[in-house]
Amino acid sequence: MHQRWTRIASVALICLSLVSSAMGCGPGRGYGRRRHPKKLTPLAYKQFIPNVAEKTLGASGRYEGKITRNSERFKELTPNYNTDIIFKDEENTGADRMMTQRCKDKLNSLAISVMNQWPGVKLRVTEGWDEDGHHFDESLHYEGRAVDITTSDRDKSKYGTLSRLAVEAGFDWVYYESKAHIHCSVKAENSVAAKSGGCFPGSSTVTLQDGTKKPVKDLQTGDKVLAADGDGNPIFADFIMFIDRDSTTRRTFYVIETEAGQKITLTAAHLIFVASENSTRSVVFASNVRPGQKVFVYDGERSRLVTVNVKRIYTQQHEGSFAPVTAQGTVVVDQVLASCYAVIEDHQLAHWALAPVRIAHWVSSSLFISRPRVSAHSEGVHWYSKLLYHLGTWLLDDHSIHPLGMSAYPS
């Protein structure tokens, strides 16, 4: 408990220093100042991060099929001619240099980290794209989404730290696989898992103060939407902004269906409230909800939130995703109560972190009472949300952060 409040106090202090910049339209002065380097914890031999199987949604995602030089998908691969990386290229074909753009970006980032960590040492790639069938079936090497790496000096005592540097560089799955190399892989370029964060599809609806329903994508500043206060009572709260808004990308959503028929659709890393045995509220990632758990559903006749059992969970594809934030930090979407937050499994901490946004909204509302309603935030991830995510990766342990959220805000 003490550690939790220490974390909250740390984030609160940082956020209070950002109040003035949150009221503007950019990060403000001081943004980008160099921070003290993060202490690196080397991976243990045979450890992998995230702690799930490589080809699952929480890591690099499913295998999508072998790429050959004659296949249509060969255009998905791009050569990497970074002179700061040594490519073993045993085949003498340049195959090890071929990779997806995402893999290339992460590898180039890692190359810089290696040189900073060990001056005079470079990153070395021993295996990249495999066109000759040297790996096991459905290996991501066949898609140019995986690399095996070492340091140029082949100092095995460095490999644990090299693994950690690969995690920090943004690879979607890192495995200290062998005493001879580290295995790293990434999500597919078109994979919905490559960017998840926490959102609802635009077609999901919220309830306005006059009782009408409104699609999430159409929310505007000035709207009051059904939410819940700190005690779990229904309340109409100000819609403040979208911390993420993407009208075009198609991605996978979890659909949580209750025994009473309500369905809420949200991304894997989004937080949703569930009830414990004594009906107290706690939050879990949507991907962690299981049939039989209880979620909170709005009962219009009694004007209160009641608990209902989850019947089943499945996934659906939707185009467009939206992450609305209310003054309460909660929102009732399609009659089911959810948090406005995602990626970090701590609703209260996230709510503290967004305090500058609420203060800015309150000041703005007080000064410009008669302002016209406008659409809140343009396309993309809000800069403040990106900043908080990177602060979270600095202050919090890996277990507090959803694996899909790790790639939501690329560095």
Coordinates of N, CA and C in Angstrom, one line a residue, residues 64-190:
E64 N 1.5 -15.0 -40.1 CA 0.6 -14.7 -41.2 C 1.1 -15.3 -42.5
G65 N 2.1 -16.2 -42.5 CA 2.5 -16.8 -43.7 C 3.9 -16.5 -44.2
K66 N 4.5 -17.4 -44.8 CA 5.9 -17.3 -45.2 C 6.0 -16.3 -46.4
I67 N 7.0 -15.5 -46.4 CA 7.2 -14.5 -47.5 C 8.4 -15.0 -48.3
T68 N 8.3 -15.1 -49.6 CA 9.4 -15.5 -50.5 C 9.6 -14.3 -51.4
R69 N 10.7 -14.4 -52.1 CA 11.1 -13.3 -53.0 C 10.1 -13.1 -54.2
N70 N 9.4 -14.2 -54.5 CA 8.4 -14.2 -55.6 C 7.0 -13.9 -55.1
S71 N 6.8 -13.8 -53.8 CA 5.4 -13.5 -53.3 C 5.1 -12.1 -53.3
E72 N 3.8 -11.8 -53.4 CA 3.2 -10.4 -53.4 C 3.7 -9.7 -52.1
R73 N 3.8 -10.4 -51.0 CA 4.1 -9.8 -49.7 C 5.6 -9.4 -49.6
F74 N 6.4 -9.8 -50.6 CA 7.8 -9.4 -50.5 C 8.1 -7.9 -50.4
K75 N 7.1 -7.2 -50.9 CA 7.2 -5.7 -50.9 C 7.0 -5.2 -49.5
E76 N 6.6 -6.0 -48.5 CA 6.4 -5.6 -47.1 C 7.8 -5.5 -46.4
L77 N 8.8 -6.2 -47.1 CA 10.2 -6.2 -46.5 C 11.0 -5.0 -47.0
T78 N 11.9 -4.5 -46.2 CA 12.8 -3.4 -46.6 C 14.2 -3.7 -46.1
P79 N 15.2 -3.4 -46.9 CA 16.6 -3.7 -46.5 C 17.1 -2.7 -45.4
N80 N 17.9 -3.2 -44.5 CA 18.5 -2.4 -43.5 C 20.0 -2.3 -43.7
Y81 N 20.4 -1.1 -44.1 CA 21.8 -0.8 -44.4 C 22.5 0.0 -43.4
N82 N 21.9 0.0 -42.1 CA 22.5 0.7 -41.0 C 24.0 0.3 -40.8
T83 N 24.9 1.2 -40.9 CA 26.3 0.9 -40.7 C 26.7 0.6 -39.3
D84 N 25.8 0.9 -38.4 CA 26.0 0.7 -36.9 C 25.6 -0.7 -36.5
I85 N 25.2 -1.5 -37.5 CA 24.7 -2.9 -37.2 C 25.6 -3.8 -38.1
I86 N 26.1 -4.9 -37.5 CA 26.8 -5.9 -38.3 C 25.9 -7.1 -38.6
F87 N 25.8 -7.4 -39.9 CA 24.9 -8.5 -40.4 C 25.8 -9.6 -40.7
K88 N 25.6 -10.8 -40.1 CA 26.4 -12.0 -40.4 C 26.3 -12.4 -41.8
D89 N 25.0 -12.5 -42.3 CA 24.7 -12.9 -43.7 C 25.5 -14.1 -44.2
E90 N 25.3 -15.2 -43.5 CA 26.0 -16.5 -43.8 C 25.7 -16.9 -45.3
E91 N 24.5 -16.6 -45.7 CA 24.0 -17.1 -47.1 C 24.6 -16.2 -48.2
N92 N 25.2 -15.0 -47.8 CA 25.7 -14.1 -48.8 C 24.6 -13.6 -49.8
T93 N 23.4 -13.5 -49.4 CA 22.3 -13.1 -50.2 C 21.7 -11.8 -49.8
G94 N 22.1 -11.3 -48.6 CA 21.5 -10.1 -48.0 C 20.2 -10.3 -47.3
A95 N 19.8 -11.6 -47.2 CA 18.5 -12.0 -46.6 C 18.4 -11.4 -45.1
D96 N 19.5 -11.5 -44.4 CA 19.5 -11.1 -43.0 C 19.2 -9.6 -42.9
R97 N 19.4 -8.8 -43.9 CA 19.1 -7.4 -43.9 C 17.6 -7.1 -44.2
M98 N 16.9 -8.1 -44.7 CA 15.5 -7.8 -45.1 C 14.6 -8.0 -43.9
M99 N 13.7 -7.0 -43.7 CA 12.8 -7.1 -42.5 C 11.7 -6.1 -42.7
T100 N 10.6 -6.2 -41.9 CA 9.5 -5.3 -41.9 C 10.0 -3.9 -41.4
Q101 N 9.3 -2.9 -41.7 CA 9.6 -1.6 -41.3 C 9.6 -1.5 -39.8
R102 N 8.7 -2.1 -39.1 CA 8.6 -2.1 -37.7 C 9.8 -2.7 -37.1
C103 N 10.2 -3.9 -37.6 CA 11.4 -4.5 -37.1 C 12.7 -3.7 -37.3
K104 N 12.7 -3.0 -38.5 CA 13.9 -2.2 -38.8 C 14.0 -1.0 -37.8
D105 N 12.8 -0.4 -37.5 CA 12.8 0.8 -36.6 C 13.3 0.4 -35.2
K106 N 12.8 -0.8 -34.7 CA 13.2 -1.2 -33.4 C 14.7 -1.6 -33.4
L107 N 15.2 -2.3 -34.5 CA 16.6 -2.7 -34.5 C 17.5 -1.5 -34.6
N108 N 17.1 -0.5 -35.3 CA 17.9 0.8 -35.4 C 18.0 1.5 -34.1
S109 N 16.9 1.5 -33.4 CA 16.8 2.1 -32.0 C 17.8 1.3 -31.1
L110 N 17.7 0.0 -31.2 CA 18.5 -0.9 -30.3 C 20.0 -0.6 -30.6
A111 N 20.4 -0.4 -31.9 CA 21.8 -0.2 -32.3 C 22.3 1.0 -31.5
I112 N 21.6 2.0 -31.4 CA 22.0 3.2 -30.7 C 22.2 2.9 -29.2
S113 N 21.3 2.2 -28.7 CA 21.3 1.9 -27.2 C 22.6 1.0 -26.9
V114 N 22.9 0.1 -27.9 CA 24.1 -0.7 -27.7 C 25.4 0.1 -27.7
M115 N 25.5 1.0 -28.6 CA 26.7 1.9 -28.7 C 26.8 2.8 -27.4
N116 N 25.6 3.2 -26.9 CA 25.6 4.1 -25.7 C 26.0 3.3 -24.5
Q117 N 25.5 2.0 -24.5 CA 25.8 1.2 -23.3 C 27.2 0.7 -23.3
W118 N 27.8 0.3 -24.4 CA 29.1 -0.2 -24.5 C 29.9 0.5 -25.7
P119 N 30.5 1.6 -25.4 CA 31.3 2.4 -26.4 C 32.2 1.4 -27.2
G120 N 32.2 1.5 -28.5 CA 33.1 0.7 -29.3 C 32.5 -0.6 -29.7
V121 N 31.3 -1.0 -29.1 CA 30.6 -2.2 -29.4 C 29.4 -1.9 -30.3
K122 N 29.2 -2.8 -31.3 CA 28.0 -2.7 -32.1 C 27.0 -3.8 -32.0
L123 N 25.8 -3.6 -32.5 CA 24.8 -4.7 -32.5 C 25.1 -5.6 -33.7
R124 N 25.0 -6.9 -33.5 CA 25.2 -7.9 -34.5 C 24.0 -8.7 -34.7
V125 N 23.6 -8.9 -36.0 CA 22.4 -9.7 -36.3 C 22.9 -11.0 -36.9
T126 N 22.6 -12.1 -36.3 CA 23.0 -13.4 -36.8 C 22.0 -14.1 -37.7
E127 N 20.7 -13.8 -37.5 CA 19.6 -14.3 -38.3 C 18.6 -13.3 -38.4
G128 N 18.1 -13.1 -39.7 CA 17.0 -12.2 -39.9 C 15.9 -12.9 -40.7
W129 N 15.6 -12.4 -41.9 CA 14.6 -13.0 -42.7 C 15.2 -14.4 -43.2
D130 N 14.4 -15.4 -43.1 CA 14.8 -16.7 -43.6 C 14.0 -17.1 -44.8
E131 N 14.7 -17.3 -45.9 CA 14.0 -17.7 -47.2 C 14.4 -19.2 -47.5
D132 N 15.2 -19.8 -46.6 CA 15.7 -21.2 -46.9 C 15.1 -22.3 -46.1
G133 N 14.2 -21.9 -45.1 CA 13.5 -22.9 -44.3 C 14.4 -23.5 -43.2
H134 N 15.2 -22.7 -42.6 CA 16.1 -23.2 -41.6 C 15.5 -23.2 -40.2
H135 N 14.3 -22.6 -40.1 CA 13.7 -22.5 -38.8 C 12.5 -23.4 -38.7
F136 N 11.9 -23.5 -37.5 CA 10.7 -24.3 -37.2 C 9.5 -23.8 -38.0
D137 N 8.5 -24.6 -38.1 CA 7.3 -24.2 -38.8 C 6.7 -22.9 -38.2
E138 N 6.2 -22.0 -39.0 CA 5.6 -20.8 -38.6 C 6.5 -19.9 -37.8
S139 N 7.8 -20.0 -38.0 CA 8.7 -19.0 -37.4 C 8.5 -17.6 -38.0
L140 N 8.6 -16.6 -37.1 CA 8.4 -15.2 -37.6 C 9.6 -14.8 -38.4
H141 N 10.7 -15.6 -38.4 CA 11.8 -15.3 -39.3 C 11.4 -15.4 -40.8
Y142 N 10.4 -16.2 -41.1 CA 9.9 -16.3 -42.5 C 9.2 -15.1 -42.9
E143 N 8.8 -14.2 -42.0 CA 8.1 -13.0 -42.4 C 8.9 -11.8 -42.2
G144 N 10.2 -11.9 -41.9 CA 11.0 -10.7 -41.6 C 10.6 -10.0 -40.4
R145 N 10.0 -10.7 -39.5 CA 9.5 -10.0 -38.2 C 10.4 -10.5 -37.0
A146 N 11.4 -11.2 -37.2 CA 12.2 -11.7 -36.1 C 13.7 -11.6 -36.5
V147 N 14.5 -11.3 -35.5 CA 16.0 -11.3 -35.6 C 16.6 -12.0 -34.4
D148 N 17.7 -12.6 -34.6 CA 18.6 -13.1 -33.6 C 19.8 -12.2 -33.5
I149 N 20.1 -11.8 -32.3 CA 21.2 -10.8 -32.1 C 22.2 -11.2 -31.1
T150 N 23.4 -10.6 -31.2 CA 24.4 -10.6 -30.2 C 25.1 -9.2 -30.2
T151 N 26.1 -9.1 -29.4 CA 27.0 -7.9 -29.5 C 28.2 -8.2 -30.5
S152 N 28.8 -7.2 -31.0 CA 29.8 -7.5 -32.0 C 31.1 -8.2 -31.4
D153 N 31.3 -8.0 -30.1 CA 32.4 -8.6 -29.4 C 32.0 -10.0 -28.9
R154 N 30.8 -10.4 -29.1 CA 30.3 -11.7 -28.7 C 30.5 -12.1 -27.2
D155 N 30.5 -11.0 -26.4 CA 30.7 -11.2 -25.0 C 29.4 -11.7 -24.4
K156 N 29.3 -12.9 -24.0 CA 28.1 -13.5 -23.5 C 27.6 -12.9 -22.2
S157 N 28.5 -12.3 -21.5 CA 28.1 -11.6 -20.2 C 27.3 -10.4 -20.4
K158 N 27.3 -9.9 -21.7 CA 26.5 -8.7 -22.0 C 25.1 -9.1 -22.5
Y159 N 24.8 -10.4 -22.7 CA 23.5 -10.7 -23.4 C 22.3 -10.5 -22.5
G160 N 22.4 -10.6 -21.2 CA 21.3 -10.3 -20.4 C 20.9 -8.9 -20.5
T161 N 21.9 -8.0 -20.4 CA 21.6 -6.6 -20.6 C 21.1 -6.2 -22.0
L162 N 21.7 -6.9 -23.0 CA 21.3 -6.7 -24.4 C 19.8 -7.0 -24.5
S163 N 19.4 -8.1 -23.9 CA 17.9 -8.5 -23.9 C 17.1 -7.3 -23.4
R164 N 17.5 -6.8 -22.2 CA 16.8 -5.7 -21.6 C 16.7 -4.5 -22.5
L165 N 17.9 -4.2 -23.2 CA 17.9 -3.0 -24.1 C 16.9 -3.3 -25.3
A166 N 16.8 -4.5 -25.7 CA 15.9 -4.8 -26.8 C 14.4 -4.6 -26.4
V167 N 14.1 -4.9 -25.1 CA 12.8 -4.6 -24.6 C 12.5 -3.1 -24.6
E168 N 13.5 -2.4 -24.1 CA 13.4 -0.9 -24.0 C 13.3 -0.3 -25.4
A169 N 13.9 -0.9 -26.4 CA 13.9 -0.4 -27.8 C 12.5 -0.6 -28.4
G170 N 11.7 -1.4 -27.8 CA 10.3 -1.5 -28.3 C 10.0 -2.8 -29.0
F171 N 10.9 -3.8 -29.0 CA 10.5 -5.1 -29.6 C 9.3 -5.7 -28.9
D172 N 8.4 -6.3 -29.6 CA 7.2 -6.8 -29.0 C 7.3 -8.1 -28.3
W173 N 8.4 -8.8 -28.5 CA 8.7 -10.0 -27.8 C 10.2 -10.2 -27.8
V174 N 10.8 -10.4 -26.6 CA 12.3 -10.6 -26.5 C 12.5 -11.8 -25.7
Y175 N 13.4 -12.7 -26.1 CA 13.6 -14.0 -25.5 C 15.1 -14.3 -25.4
Y176 N 15.6 -14.4 -24.2 CA 17.0 -14.8 -24.0 C 17.0 -16.3 -24.3
E177 N 17.0 -16.6 -25.5 CA 16.7 -18.0 -26.0 C 17.9 -18.9 -25.9
S178 N 19.1 -18.4 -26.1 CA 20.3 -19.3 -26.2 C 21.5 -18.6 -25.5
K179 N 22.5 -19.3 -25.1 CA 23.7 -18.7 -24.6 C 24.4 -18.0 -25.8
A180 N 24.0 -18.3 -27.0 CA 24.7 -17.8 -28.2 C 24.0 -16.5 -28.8
H181 N 22.7 -16.3 -28.5 CA 22.0 -15.2 -29.1 C 20.7 -14.8 -28.3
I182 N 20.2 -13.7 -28.6 CA 18.9 -13.2 -28.1 C 17.9 -13.2 -29.3
H183 N 16.7 -13.7 -29.1 CA 15.7 -13.7 -30.2 C 14.7 -12.5 -29.9
C184 N 14.4 -11.7 -30.9 CA 13.5 -10.6 -30.8 C 12.5 -10.6 -32.0
S185 N 11.3 -10.2 -31.7 CA 10.3 -10.2 -32.8 C 9.3 -9.1 -32.6
V186 N 8.6 -8.8 -33.7 CA 7.6 -7.6 -33.7 C 6.3 -8.1 -34.3
K187 N 5.3 -7.3 -34.0 CA 4.0 -7.5 -34.6 C 4.0 -7.2 -36.1
A188 N 3.0 -7.8 -36.8 CA 2.9 -7.5 -38.2 C 2.6 -6.1 -38.5
E189 N 3.0 -5.6 -39.6 CA 2.7 -4.1 -39.9 C 1.3 -3.8 -39.9
N190 N 0.4 -4.7 -40.4 CA -1.0 -4.5 -40.5 C -1.8 -5.1 -39.4

